[in-house]
Short mmCIF file of C-alpha atoms and ligand atoms in Angstrom, two decimals:
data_model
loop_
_atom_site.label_atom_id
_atom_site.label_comp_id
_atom_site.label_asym_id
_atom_site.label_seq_id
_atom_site.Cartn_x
_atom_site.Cartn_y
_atom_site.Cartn_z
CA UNK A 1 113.96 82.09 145.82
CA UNK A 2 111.50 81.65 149.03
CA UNK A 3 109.28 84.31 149.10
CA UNK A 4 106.53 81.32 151.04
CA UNK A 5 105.54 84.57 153.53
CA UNK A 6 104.44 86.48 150.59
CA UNK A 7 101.61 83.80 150.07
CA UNK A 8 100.09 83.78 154.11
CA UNK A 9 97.01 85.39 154.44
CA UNK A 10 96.63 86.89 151.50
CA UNK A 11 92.88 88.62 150.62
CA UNK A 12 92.14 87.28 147.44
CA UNK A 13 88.80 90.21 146.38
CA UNK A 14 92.02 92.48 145.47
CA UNK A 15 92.85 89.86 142.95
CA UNK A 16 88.98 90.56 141.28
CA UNK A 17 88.19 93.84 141.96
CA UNK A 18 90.97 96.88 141.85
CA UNK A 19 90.76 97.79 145.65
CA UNK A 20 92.35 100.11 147.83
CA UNK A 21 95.60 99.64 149.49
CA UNK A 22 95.30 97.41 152.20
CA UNK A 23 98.47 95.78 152.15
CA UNK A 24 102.07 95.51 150.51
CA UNK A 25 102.90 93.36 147.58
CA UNK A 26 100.65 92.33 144.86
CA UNK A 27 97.27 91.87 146.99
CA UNK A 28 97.29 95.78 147.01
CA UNK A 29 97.40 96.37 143.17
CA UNK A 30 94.82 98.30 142.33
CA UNK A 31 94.05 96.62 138.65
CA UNK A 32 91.49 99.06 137.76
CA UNK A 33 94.41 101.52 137.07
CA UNK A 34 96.52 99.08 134.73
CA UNK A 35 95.97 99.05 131.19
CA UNK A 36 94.19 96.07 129.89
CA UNK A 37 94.83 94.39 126.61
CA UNK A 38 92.65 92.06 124.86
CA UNK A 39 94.14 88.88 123.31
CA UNK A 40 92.20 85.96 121.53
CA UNK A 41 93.30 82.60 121.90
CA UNK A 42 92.15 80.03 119.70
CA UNK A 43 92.00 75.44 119.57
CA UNK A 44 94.96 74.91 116.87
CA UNK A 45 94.44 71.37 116.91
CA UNK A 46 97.11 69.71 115.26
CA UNK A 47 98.22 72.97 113.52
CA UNK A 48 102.70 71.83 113.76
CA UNK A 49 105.59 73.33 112.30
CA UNK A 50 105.58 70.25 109.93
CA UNK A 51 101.91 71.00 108.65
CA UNK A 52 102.69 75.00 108.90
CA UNK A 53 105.15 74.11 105.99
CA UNK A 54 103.36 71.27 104.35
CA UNK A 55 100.92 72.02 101.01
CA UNK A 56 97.64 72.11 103.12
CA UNK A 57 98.41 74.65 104.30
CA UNK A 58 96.62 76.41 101.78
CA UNK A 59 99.69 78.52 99.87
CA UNK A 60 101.66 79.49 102.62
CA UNK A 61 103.95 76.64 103.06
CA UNK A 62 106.54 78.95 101.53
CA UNK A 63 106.02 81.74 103.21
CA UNK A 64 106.12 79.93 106.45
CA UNK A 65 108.73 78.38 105.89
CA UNK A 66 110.95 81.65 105.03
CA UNK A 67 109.73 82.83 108.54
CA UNK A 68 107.24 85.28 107.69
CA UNK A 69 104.82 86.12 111.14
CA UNK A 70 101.55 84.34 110.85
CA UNK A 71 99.89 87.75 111.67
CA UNK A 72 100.92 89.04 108.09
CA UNK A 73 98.20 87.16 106.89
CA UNK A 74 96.27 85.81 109.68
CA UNK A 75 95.40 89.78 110.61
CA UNK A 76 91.60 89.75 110.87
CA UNK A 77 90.16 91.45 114.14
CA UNK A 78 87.82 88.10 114.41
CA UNK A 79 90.91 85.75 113.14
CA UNK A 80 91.39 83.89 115.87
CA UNK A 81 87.32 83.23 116.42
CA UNK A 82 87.26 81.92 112.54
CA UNK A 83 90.23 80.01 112.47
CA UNK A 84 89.03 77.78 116.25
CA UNK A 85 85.56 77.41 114.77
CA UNK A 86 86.67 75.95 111.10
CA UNK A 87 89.39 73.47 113.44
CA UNK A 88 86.53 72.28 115.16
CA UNK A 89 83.99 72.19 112.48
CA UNK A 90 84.17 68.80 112.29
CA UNK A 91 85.58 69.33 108.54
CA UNK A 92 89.08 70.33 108.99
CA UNK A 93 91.93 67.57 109.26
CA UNK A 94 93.56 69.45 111.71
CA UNK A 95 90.79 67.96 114.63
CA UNK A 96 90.22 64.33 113.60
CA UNK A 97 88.50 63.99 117.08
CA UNK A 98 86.00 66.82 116.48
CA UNK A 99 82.84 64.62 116.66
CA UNK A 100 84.51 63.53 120.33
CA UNK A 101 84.59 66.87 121.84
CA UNK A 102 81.29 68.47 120.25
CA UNK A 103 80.53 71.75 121.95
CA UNK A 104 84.41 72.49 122.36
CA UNK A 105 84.53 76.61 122.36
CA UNK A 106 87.21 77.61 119.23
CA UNK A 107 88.35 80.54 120.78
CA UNK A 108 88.78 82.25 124.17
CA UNK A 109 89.02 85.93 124.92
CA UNK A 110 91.33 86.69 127.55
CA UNK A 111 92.48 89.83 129.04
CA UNK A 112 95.63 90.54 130.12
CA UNK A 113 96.98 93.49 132.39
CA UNK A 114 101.09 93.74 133.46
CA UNK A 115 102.13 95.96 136.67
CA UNK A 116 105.99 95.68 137.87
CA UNK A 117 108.04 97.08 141.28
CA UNK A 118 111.45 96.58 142.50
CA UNK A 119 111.18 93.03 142.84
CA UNK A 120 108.81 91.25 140.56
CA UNK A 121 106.92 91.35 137.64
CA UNK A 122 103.09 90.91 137.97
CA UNK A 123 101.12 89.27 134.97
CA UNK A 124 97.21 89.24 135.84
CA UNK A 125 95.13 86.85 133.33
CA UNK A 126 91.59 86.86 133.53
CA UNK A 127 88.86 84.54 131.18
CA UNK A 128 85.76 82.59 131.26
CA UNK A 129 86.09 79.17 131.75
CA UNK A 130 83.72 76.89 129.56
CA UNK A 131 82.02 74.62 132.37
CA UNK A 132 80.29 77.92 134.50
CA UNK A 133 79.80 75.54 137.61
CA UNK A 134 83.58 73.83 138.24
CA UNK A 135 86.96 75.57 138.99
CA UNK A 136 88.65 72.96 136.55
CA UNK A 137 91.23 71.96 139.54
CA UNK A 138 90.10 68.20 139.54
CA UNK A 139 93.47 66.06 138.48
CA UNK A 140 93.75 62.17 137.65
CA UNK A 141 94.04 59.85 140.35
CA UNK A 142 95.43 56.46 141.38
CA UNK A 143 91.74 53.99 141.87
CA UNK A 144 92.05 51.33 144.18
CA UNK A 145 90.39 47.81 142.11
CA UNK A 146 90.78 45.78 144.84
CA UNK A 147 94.27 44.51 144.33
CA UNK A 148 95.91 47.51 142.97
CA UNK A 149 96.23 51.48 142.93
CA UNK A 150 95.77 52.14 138.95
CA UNK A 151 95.58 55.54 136.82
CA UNK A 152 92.17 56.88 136.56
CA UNK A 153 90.81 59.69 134.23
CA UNK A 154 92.27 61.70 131.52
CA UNK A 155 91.85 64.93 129.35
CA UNK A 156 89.07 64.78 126.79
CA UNK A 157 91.37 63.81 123.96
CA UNK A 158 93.25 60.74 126.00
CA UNK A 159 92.99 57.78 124.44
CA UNK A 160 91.00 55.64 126.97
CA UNK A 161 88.48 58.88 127.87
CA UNK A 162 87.94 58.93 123.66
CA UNK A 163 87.54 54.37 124.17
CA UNK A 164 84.53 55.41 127.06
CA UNK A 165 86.76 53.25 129.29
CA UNK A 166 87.77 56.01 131.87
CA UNK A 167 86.39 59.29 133.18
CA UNK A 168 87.01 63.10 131.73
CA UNK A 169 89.03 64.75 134.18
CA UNK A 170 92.10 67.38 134.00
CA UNK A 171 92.98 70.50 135.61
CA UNK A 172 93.01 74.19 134.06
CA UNK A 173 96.06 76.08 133.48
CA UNK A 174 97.18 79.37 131.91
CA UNK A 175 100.67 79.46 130.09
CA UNK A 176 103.48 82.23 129.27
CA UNK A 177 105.71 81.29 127.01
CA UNK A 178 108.32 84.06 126.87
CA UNK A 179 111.02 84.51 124.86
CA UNK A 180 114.15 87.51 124.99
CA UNK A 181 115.07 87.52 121.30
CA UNK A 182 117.44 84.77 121.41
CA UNK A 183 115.24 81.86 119.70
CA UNK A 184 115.02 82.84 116.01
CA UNK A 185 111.85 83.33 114.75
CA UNK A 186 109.85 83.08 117.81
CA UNK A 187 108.62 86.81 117.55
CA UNK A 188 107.19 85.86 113.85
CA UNK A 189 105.80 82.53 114.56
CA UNK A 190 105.33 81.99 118.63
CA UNK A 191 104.16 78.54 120.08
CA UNK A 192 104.16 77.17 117.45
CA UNK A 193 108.06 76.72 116.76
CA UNK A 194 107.75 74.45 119.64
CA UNK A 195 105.16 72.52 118.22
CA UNK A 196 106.26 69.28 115.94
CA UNK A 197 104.44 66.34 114.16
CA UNK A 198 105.68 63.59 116.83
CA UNK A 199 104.50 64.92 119.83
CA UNK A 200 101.86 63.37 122.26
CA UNK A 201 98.47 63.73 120.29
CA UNK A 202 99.80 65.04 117.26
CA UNK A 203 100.36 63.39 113.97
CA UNK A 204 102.95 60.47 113.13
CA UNK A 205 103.33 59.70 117.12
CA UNK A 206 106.05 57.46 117.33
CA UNK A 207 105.80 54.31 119.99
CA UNK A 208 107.19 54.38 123.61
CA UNK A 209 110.22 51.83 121.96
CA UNK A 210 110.24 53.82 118.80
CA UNK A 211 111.26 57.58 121.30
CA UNK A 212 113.44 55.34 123.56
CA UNK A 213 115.82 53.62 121.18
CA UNK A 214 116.45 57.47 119.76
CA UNK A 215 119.51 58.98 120.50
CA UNK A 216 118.95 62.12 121.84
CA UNK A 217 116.03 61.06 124.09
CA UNK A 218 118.01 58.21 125.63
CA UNK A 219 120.56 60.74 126.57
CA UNK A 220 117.75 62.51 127.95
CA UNK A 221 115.73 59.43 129.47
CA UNK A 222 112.70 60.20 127.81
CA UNK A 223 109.84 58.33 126.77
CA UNK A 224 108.18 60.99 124.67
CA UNK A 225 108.13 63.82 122.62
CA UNK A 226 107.44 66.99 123.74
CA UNK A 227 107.51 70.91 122.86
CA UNK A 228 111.25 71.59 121.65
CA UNK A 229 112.60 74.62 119.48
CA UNK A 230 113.78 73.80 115.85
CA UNK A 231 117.45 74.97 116.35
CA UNK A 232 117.78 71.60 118.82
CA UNK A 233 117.35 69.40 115.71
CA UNK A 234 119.76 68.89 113.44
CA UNK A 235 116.89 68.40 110.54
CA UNK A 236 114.16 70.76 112.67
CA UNK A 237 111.24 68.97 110.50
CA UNK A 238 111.68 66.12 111.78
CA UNK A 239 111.90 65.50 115.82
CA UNK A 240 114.51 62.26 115.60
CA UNK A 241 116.92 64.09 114.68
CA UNK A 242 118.12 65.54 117.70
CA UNK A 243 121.58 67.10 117.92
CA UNK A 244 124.66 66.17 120.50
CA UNK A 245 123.87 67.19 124.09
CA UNK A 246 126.97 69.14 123.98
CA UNK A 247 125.61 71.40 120.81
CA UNK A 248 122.39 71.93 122.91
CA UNK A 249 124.17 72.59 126.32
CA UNK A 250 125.78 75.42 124.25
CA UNK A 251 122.31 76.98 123.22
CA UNK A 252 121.04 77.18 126.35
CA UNK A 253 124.09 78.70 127.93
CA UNK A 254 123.42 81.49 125.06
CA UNK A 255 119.85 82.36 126.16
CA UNK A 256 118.86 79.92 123.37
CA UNK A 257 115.63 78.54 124.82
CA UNK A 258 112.12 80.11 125.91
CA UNK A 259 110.83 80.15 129.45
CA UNK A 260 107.61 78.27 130.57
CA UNK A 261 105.73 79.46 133.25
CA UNK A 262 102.32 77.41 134.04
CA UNK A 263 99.67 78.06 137.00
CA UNK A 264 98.43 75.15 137.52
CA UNK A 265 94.29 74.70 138.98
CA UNK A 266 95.02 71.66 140.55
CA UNK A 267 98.81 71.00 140.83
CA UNK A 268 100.02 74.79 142.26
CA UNK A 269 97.42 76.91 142.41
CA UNK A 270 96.40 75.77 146.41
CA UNK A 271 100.02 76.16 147.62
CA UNK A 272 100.28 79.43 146.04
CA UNK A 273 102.42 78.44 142.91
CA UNK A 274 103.43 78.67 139.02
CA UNK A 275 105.36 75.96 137.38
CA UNK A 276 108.77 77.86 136.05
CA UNK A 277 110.06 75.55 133.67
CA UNK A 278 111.97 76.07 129.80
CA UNK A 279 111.60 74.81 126.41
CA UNK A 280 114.49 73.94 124.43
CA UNK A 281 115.26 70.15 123.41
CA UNK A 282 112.07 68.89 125.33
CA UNK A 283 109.50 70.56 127.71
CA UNK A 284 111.91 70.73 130.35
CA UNK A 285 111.60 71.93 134.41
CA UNK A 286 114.07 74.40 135.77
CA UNK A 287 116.44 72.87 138.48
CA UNK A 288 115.21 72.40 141.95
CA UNK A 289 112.10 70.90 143.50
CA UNK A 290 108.36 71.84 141.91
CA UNK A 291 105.33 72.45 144.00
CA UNK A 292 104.20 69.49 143.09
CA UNK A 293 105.78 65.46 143.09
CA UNK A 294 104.23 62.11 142.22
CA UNK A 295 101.99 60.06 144.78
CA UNK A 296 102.73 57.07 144.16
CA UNK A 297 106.07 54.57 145.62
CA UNK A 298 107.58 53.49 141.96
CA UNK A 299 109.07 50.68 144.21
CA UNK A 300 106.01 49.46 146.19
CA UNK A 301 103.48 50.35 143.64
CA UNK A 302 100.93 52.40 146.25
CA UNK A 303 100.17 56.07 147.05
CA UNK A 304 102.78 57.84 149.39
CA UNK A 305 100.33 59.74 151.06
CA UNK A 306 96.25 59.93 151.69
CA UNK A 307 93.77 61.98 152.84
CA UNK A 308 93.84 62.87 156.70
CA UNK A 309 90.35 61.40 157.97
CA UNK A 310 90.06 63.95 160.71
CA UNK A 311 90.75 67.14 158.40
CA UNK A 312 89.59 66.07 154.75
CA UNK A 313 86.60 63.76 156.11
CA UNK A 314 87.57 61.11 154.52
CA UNK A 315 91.38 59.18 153.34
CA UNK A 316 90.12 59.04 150.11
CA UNK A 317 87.54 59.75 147.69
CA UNK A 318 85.55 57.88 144.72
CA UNK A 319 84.70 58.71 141.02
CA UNK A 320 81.47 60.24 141.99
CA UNK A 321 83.08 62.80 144.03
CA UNK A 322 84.51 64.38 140.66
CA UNK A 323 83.29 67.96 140.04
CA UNK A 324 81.95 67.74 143.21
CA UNK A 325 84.66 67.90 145.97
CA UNK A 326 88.32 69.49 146.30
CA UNK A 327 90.24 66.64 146.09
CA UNK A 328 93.70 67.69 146.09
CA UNK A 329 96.43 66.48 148.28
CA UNK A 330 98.98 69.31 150.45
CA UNK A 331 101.58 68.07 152.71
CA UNK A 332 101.39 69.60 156.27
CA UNK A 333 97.25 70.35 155.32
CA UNK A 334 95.34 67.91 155.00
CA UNK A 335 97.67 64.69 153.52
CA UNK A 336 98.98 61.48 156.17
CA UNK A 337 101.80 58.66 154.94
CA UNK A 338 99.59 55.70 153.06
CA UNK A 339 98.21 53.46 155.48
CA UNK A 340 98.33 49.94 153.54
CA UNK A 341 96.13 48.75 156.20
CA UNK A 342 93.29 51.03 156.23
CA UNK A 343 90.88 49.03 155.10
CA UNK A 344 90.88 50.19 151.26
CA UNK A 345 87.55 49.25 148.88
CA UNK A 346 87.56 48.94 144.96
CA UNK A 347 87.01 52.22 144.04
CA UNK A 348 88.89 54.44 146.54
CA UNK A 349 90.90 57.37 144.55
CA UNK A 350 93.83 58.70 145.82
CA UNK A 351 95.44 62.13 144.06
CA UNK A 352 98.44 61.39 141.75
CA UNK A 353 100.31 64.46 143.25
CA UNK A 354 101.44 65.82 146.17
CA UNK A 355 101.53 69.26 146.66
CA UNK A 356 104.16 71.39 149.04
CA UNK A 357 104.88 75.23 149.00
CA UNK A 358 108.20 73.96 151.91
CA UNK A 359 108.98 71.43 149.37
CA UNK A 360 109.59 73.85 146.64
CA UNK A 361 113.33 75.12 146.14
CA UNK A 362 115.36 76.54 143.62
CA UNK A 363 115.05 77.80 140.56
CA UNK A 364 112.01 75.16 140.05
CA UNK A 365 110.10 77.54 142.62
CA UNK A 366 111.05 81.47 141.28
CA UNK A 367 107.12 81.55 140.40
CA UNK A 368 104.35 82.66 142.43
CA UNK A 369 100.70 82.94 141.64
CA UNK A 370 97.43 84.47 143.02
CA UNK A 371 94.00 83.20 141.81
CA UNK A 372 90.52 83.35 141.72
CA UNK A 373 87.51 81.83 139.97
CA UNK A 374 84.27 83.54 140.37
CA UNK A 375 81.27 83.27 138.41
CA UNK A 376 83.05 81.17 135.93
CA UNK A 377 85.32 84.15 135.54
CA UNK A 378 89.54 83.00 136.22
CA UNK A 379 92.03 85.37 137.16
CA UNK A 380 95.34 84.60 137.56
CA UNK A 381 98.23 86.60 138.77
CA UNK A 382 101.52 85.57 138.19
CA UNK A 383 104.33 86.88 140.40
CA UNK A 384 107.54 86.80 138.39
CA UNK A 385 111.15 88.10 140.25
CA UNK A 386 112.74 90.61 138.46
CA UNK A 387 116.39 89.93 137.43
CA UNK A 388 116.13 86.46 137.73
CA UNK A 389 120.23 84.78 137.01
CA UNK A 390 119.63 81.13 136.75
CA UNK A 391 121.14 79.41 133.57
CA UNK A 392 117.52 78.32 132.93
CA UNK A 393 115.82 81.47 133.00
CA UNK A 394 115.10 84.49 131.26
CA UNK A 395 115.61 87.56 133.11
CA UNK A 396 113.03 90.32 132.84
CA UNK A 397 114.48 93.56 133.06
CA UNK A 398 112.95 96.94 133.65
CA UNK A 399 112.97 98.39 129.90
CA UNK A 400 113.06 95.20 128.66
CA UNK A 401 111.13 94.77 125.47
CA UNK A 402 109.74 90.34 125.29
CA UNK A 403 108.20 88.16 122.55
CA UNK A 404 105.35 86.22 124.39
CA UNK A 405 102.82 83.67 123.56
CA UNK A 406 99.83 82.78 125.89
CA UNK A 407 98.26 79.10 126.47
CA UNK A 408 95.01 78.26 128.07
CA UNK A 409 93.97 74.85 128.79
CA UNK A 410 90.49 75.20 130.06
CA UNK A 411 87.85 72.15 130.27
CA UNK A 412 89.35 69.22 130.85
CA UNK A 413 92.54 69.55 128.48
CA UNK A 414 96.32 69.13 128.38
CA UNK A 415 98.64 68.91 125.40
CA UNK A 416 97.29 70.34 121.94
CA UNK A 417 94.24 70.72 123.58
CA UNK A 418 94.83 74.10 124.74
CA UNK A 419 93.90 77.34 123.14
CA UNK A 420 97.05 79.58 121.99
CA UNK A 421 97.58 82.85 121.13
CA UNK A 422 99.73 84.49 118.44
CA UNK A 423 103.08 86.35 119.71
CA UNK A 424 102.78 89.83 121.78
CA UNK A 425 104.76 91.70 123.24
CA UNK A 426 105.22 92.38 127.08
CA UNK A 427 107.42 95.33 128.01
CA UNK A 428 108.73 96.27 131.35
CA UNK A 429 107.92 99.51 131.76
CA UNK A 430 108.71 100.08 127.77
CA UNK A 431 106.36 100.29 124.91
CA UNK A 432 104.85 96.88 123.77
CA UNK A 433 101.22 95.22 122.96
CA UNK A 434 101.17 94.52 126.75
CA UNK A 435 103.16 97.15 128.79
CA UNK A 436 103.79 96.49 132.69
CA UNK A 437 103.24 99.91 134.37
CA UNK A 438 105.27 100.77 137.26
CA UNK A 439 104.01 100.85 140.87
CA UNK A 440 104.66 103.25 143.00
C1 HEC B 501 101.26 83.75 103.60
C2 HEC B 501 100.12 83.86 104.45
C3 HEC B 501 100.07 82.97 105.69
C4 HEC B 501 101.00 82.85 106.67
C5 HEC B 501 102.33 83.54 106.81
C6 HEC B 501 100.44 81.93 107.64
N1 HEC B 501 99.23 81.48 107.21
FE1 HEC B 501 98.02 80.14 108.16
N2 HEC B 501 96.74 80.14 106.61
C7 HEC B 501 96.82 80.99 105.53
C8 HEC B 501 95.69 80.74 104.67
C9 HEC B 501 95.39 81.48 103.38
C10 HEC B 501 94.93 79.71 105.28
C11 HEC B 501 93.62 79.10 104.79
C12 HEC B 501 92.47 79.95 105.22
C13 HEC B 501 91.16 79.47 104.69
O1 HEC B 501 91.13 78.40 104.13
O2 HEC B 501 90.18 80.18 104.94
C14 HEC B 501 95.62 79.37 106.50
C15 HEC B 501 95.19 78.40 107.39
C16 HEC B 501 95.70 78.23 108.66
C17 HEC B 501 95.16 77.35 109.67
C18 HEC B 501 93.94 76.43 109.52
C19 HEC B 501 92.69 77.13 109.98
C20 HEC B 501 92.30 78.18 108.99
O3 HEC B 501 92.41 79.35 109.34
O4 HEC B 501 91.94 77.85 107.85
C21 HEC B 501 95.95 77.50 110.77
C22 HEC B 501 95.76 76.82 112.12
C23 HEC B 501 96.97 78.45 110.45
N3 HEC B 501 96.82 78.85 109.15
C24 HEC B 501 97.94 78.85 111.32
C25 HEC B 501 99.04 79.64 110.96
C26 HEC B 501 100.15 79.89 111.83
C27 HEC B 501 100.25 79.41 113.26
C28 HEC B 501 101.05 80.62 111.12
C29 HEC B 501 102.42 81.07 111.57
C30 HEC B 501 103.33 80.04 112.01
C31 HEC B 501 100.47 80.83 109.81
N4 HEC B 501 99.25 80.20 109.76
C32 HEC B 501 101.08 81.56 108.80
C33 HEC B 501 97.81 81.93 105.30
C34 HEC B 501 98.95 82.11 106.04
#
């Protein structure tokens, strides 16, 4: 799908305000006529299937276990406030960085609001950030030490951020995970099927050699561990265990998987973007090109492309312009090829992505977002087709009735250190916890 005209010249106050029709498509939703439903997220730290099911979980290994919806106990209006604070009280196992990351907020409020026409699905997400004075779209970069272009920042909970030996830096995003009945027990338990002891940041990480001498993640080529669903595992507790790629092949051509959409601050949200991407044996990316690709030549070892002096002011940029400047990198905007000759000091940063809305194809590119940030306040609007029939996507339907689970990673986090929500659901046009209303 190339809907790129859809994304020129669009007035982004209709995103904020409901406003009156000045245009087709989603910039003329008036949002002060859809219903809005309140959803809590909260920081589940290192809150995995394996723990879920493990004895500290205070008595309800069992229960977990036998699939029972965290909701039938965790049910208090305020549950989701509690449960963030007491992760990050700096007295719960579940955070053993807690003391790194003081002033962390436990919980975010979010609202949510769903509208739908012929063609697409509109999902409009609006919270308050935690840092009032920065969009959150600053991203990693490749710093220049005199001899060579080497990785520079990382989330707060990264390793070498936690050591004091690089800077805290990572872009926001908002999440839908969104399942059509097909992964069992994802409208009980959400996100956190998909989360497993193993992963990056959570417990028992297993070494780069230890992931790529495993079977099913050579098949795969990967290096690590990321989100899968249990069903892809032929022992689910336990991530090695992966089952034959022709077992999981046959899952996904039965709608066994969940569909990850991700608006990205830094990495989509310029050219107009949401990631569309699906979870079933690993975090996977639908086929086709993203909006965004890596900046840097795995063969020469430097950046692809830098800033164009005479539109950006400058080819690149240095630590101290973090938080400060939009750094980020579009093709046909404001990027040139990588001069290796431009006369490059210790300390230059160059972006570690590339961004392009041309560049995007396939089902990779069926997303498209709106945003705005605003006295700290994000909105997002995701733009979702309707009908979609890619083999890695789930198709939302008019009348369609869909188990979702929201993510927010908001100040400088990635991987577990995103807030989550327990499952809702999201009908089209149909009776849910989050209905889309129809536009006329
Ligand atoms: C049978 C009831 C029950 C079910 C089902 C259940 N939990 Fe719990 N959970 C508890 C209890 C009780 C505690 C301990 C609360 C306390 O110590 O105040 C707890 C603790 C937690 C904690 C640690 C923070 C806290 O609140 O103490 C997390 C995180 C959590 N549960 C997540 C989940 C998730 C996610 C699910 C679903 C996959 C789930 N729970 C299902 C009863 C349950």
């Amino acid at each position: 799908m190339k809907k790129r005209a859809l994304m020129i010249g669009i007035s982004l106050s209709a995103i904020a305000a409901g406003c009156a029709s000045v245009a087709t498509g989603p910039q003329a939703i008036n949002w002060d006529k859809v219903p809005a439903t309140k959803v809590a997220l909260f920081y589940p730290g290192q809150s995995s299937y394996q723990w879920l099911r493990s004895e500290a979980h205070a008595g309800a290994a069992k229960e977990t276990a036998r699939g029972d919806a965290c909701t039938s106990c965790h049910d208090d209006p305020k549950e989701e406030q509690r449960q963030g604070a007491k992760i990050l009280s700096g007295k719960h196992p579940l955070e053993p960085h807690a003391a790194a990351i003081k002033g962390k907020n436990g919980h975010i409020d979010m609202t949510v609001q769903a509208a739908y026409d012929d063609k697409n699905a509109y999902l409009r997400f609006q919270y308050k950030t935690h840092n009032p004075n920065h969009p959150g779209n600053d991203y990693p970069g490749y710093r220049f030490d005199g001899k060579e272009w080497k990785a520079f920042g990382g989330m707060r909970l990264n390793k070498n951020v936690l050591a004091g030996k690089t800077a805290t830096v990572y872009e926001n995003r908002v999440n839908i995970m969104l399942d059509d009945g097909k992964v069992p027990g994802f409208a009980q338990q959400g996100c956190w099927l998909t989360c497993h002891d193993g992963e990056r940041d959570m417990q028992k990480e297993p070494t780069k050699d230890q992931v790529e001498a495993n079977a099913l993640m050579k098949a795969i080529k990967k290096s690590d561990v990321r989100k899968f669903i249990p069903g892809t595992r032929t022992n689910p507790m336990d991530w090695s265990t992966g089952k034959p790629l022709e077992e999981i092949a046959k899952m996904k051509a039965n709608g066994e998987f969940l569909e990850l959409m991700q608006w990205r601050a830094h990495r989509s949200d310029k050219v107009g973007g949401a990631d569309d991407g699906f979870v079933l044996e690993y975090r996977n990316f639908d086929a086709g090109k993203n909006h965004f690709n890596s900046n840097m030549d795995s063969k020469t070892k430097l950046p692809k492309f830098m800033f164009d002096q005479a539109k950006a002011g400058t080819k690149a940029y240095t630590a101290g312009d973090y938080g400060k400047k939009e750094m980020i990198l579009i093709k046909g905007a404001n990027a040139v090829p990588f001069d290796p000759n431009a006369g490059w000091k210790e300390g230059d940063i160059l972006p570690q992505y590339i961004l392009s809305a041309e560049d995007a194809a396939g089902s990779a590119a069926d997303n498209k977002a709106l945003s705005e940030w605003k006295n700290g306040v994000q909105t997002v609007v995701f733009i979702r087709p309707l009908g979609l029939a890619n083999a890695d996507d789930k198709a939302l339907k008019p009348g369609g009735v869909y188990n979702v689970g929201f993510a927010v990673h908001d100040d400088n986090m990635t991987g577990r250190g995103h807030h989550v929500s327990y499952t809702k659901t999201l009908g089209i046009g149909a009776k849910a916890d989050i209905t889309a209303v129809k536009l006329n």
